[in-house]
Short mmCIF file of C-alpha atoms in Angstrom, two decimals:
data_model
loop_
_atom_site.label_atom_id
_atom_site.label_comp_id
_atom_site.label_asym_id
_atom_site.label_seq_id
_atom_site.Cartn_x
_atom_site.Cartn_y
_atom_site.Cartn_z
CA MET A 1 108.74 177.12 134.14
CA GLU A 2 106.67 177.31 130.99
CA ASN A 3 105.44 173.73 131.43
CA HIS A 4 104.37 174.54 135.00
CA ASN A 5 102.31 177.52 133.81
CA TYR A 6 100.75 175.38 131.10
CA ARG A 7 99.71 172.72 133.62
CA ARG A 8 98.36 175.36 135.98
CA SER A 9 96.26 176.97 133.25
CA LYS A 10 95.05 173.53 132.17
CA ARG A 11 93.93 172.72 135.73
CA LYS A 12 92.28 176.13 135.98
CA MET A 13 90.38 175.56 132.74
CA PHE A 14 89.33 172.08 133.85
CA ARG A 15 87.99 173.47 137.14
CA LEU A 16 86.10 176.18 135.27
CA LEU A 17 84.53 173.66 132.89
CA ALA A 18 83.71 171.23 135.71
CA LYS A 19 82.05 174.02 137.70
CA PHE A 20 79.91 175.12 134.79
CA LEU A 21 79.11 171.51 133.89
CA ALA A 22 77.84 170.89 137.43
CA ILE A 23 75.76 174.08 137.29
CA GLY A 24 74.27 173.09 133.93
CA VAL A 25 73.51 169.50 134.91
CA GLY A 26 71.93 170.64 138.17
CA THR A 27 69.83 173.24 136.38
CA GLY A 28 68.69 170.75 133.75
CA TRP A 29 67.74 168.16 136.34
CA LEU A 30 65.90 170.77 138.40
CA ILE A 31 63.91 171.87 135.35
CA LEU A 32 63.12 168.28 134.33
CA THR A 33 62.07 167.38 137.87
CA SER A 34 59.77 170.38 137.97
CA PHE A 35 58.31 169.26 134.62
CA PHE A 36 57.56 165.85 136.12
CA VAL A 37 56.18 167.21 139.40
CA LEU A 38 53.94 169.76 137.66
CA ASP A 39 53.14 167.30 134.82
CA VAL A 40 53.93 169.92 132.19
CA GLY A 41 52.50 168.85 128.85
CA GLY A 42 51.39 165.56 130.37
CA LEU A 43 54.99 164.36 130.44
CA ARG A 44 54.68 162.34 133.66
CA THR A 45 51.36 160.87 132.54
CA LEU A 46 52.84 159.91 129.19
CA ALA A 47 55.82 158.23 130.87
CA HIS A 48 53.57 156.19 133.16
CA MET A 49 51.10 155.20 130.44
CA ASN A 50 53.80 153.38 128.49
CA HIS A 51 54.90 151.32 131.50
CA ILE A 52 58.55 151.83 130.55
CA GLU A 53 59.44 154.56 133.02
CA TYR A 54 62.62 152.66 133.86
CA ILE A 55 63.85 153.71 130.38
CA VAL A 56 62.09 157.06 130.02
CA TYR A 57 63.37 158.71 133.19
CA PRO A 58 67.08 157.86 132.85
CA LEU A 59 67.13 158.83 129.18
CA LEU A 60 65.42 162.16 129.81
CA TYR A 61 67.73 162.94 132.72
CA LEU A 62 70.75 161.95 130.63
CA PHE A 63 69.76 164.12 127.66
CA PHE A 64 68.86 167.08 129.87
CA ALA A 65 72.25 166.73 131.58
CA ILE A 66 74.08 166.64 128.24
CA THR A 67 72.15 169.58 126.81
CA PHE A 68 72.19 171.91 129.80
CA GLY A 69 75.74 170.92 130.76
CA ALA A 70 77.06 171.71 127.29
CA VAL A 71 75.19 175.01 127.13
CA SER A 72 76.47 175.99 130.56
CA MET A 73 80.08 175.12 129.66
CA GLY A 74 79.74 177.14 126.47
CA ILE A 75 78.47 180.11 128.45
CA GLY A 76 81.36 179.70 130.87
CA VAL A 77 83.95 179.72 128.11
CA MET A 78 82.36 182.62 126.25
CA THR A 79 82.19 184.79 129.36
CA MET A 80 85.82 184.28 130.39
CA HIS A 81 87.46 187.64 130.95
CA LYS A 82 90.66 188.35 129.11
CA ASN A 83 92.69 191.52 129.13
CA ASP A 84 93.32 191.34 125.38
CA ASP A 85 90.26 191.90 123.26
CA ASP A 86 92.19 191.72 119.96
CA ASP A 87 90.93 195.12 118.85
CA ASP A 88 93.99 197.24 119.50
CA ASP A 89 96.90 195.09 118.39
CA PHE A 90 97.75 197.33 115.45
CA PRO A 91 97.26 201.08 115.70
CA GLY A 92 95.28 202.43 112.78
CA GLY A 93 93.14 199.33 112.30
CA GLY A 94 95.30 197.46 109.81
CA LYS A 95 95.73 197.66 106.07
CA LYS A 96 92.94 199.40 104.17
CA ILE A 97 91.51 197.76 101.07
CA PRO A 98 89.23 199.45 98.56
CA ALA A 99 85.54 198.61 98.55
CA ILE A 100 84.24 196.56 95.66
CA ASN A 101 82.21 198.59 93.20
CA PHE A 102 79.59 196.62 91.33
CA GLY A 103 78.44 199.56 89.21
CA GLU A 104 74.93 200.90 89.05
CA LEU A 105 71.77 198.90 89.36
CA ALA A 106 69.87 198.27 86.14
CA LYS A 107 66.15 198.92 85.96
CA VAL A 108 64.13 195.87 84.97
CA LYS A 109 60.48 196.11 83.92
CA VAL A 110 58.28 193.30 85.23
CA SER A 111 54.72 192.94 84.12
CA ALA A 112 52.11 191.78 86.59
CA GLN A 113 49.60 189.16 85.57
#
């Protein structure tokens, strides 16, 4: 039974990550396409001036997909809702330790030049 729950949670996590990856890749490609269409910062002009757009476009789309996909998956993981927030496991807040006392600050005279 425990193995079945583990596999189910693994599939659930994979679906969550795949969903957020698709959202991130789509968003990144949409932003990059709008950059090319609007020629933001002369990006499209720069790509066509070098006559190597067959390398420029795939690399830019790949790196935008990696960047936005990873950010989106990170957001997806960080916003997962859990019932346990790890704040109330021990009543009273745990073992108290004394604060470190470094003594008083010493006055130092500094002359200006």
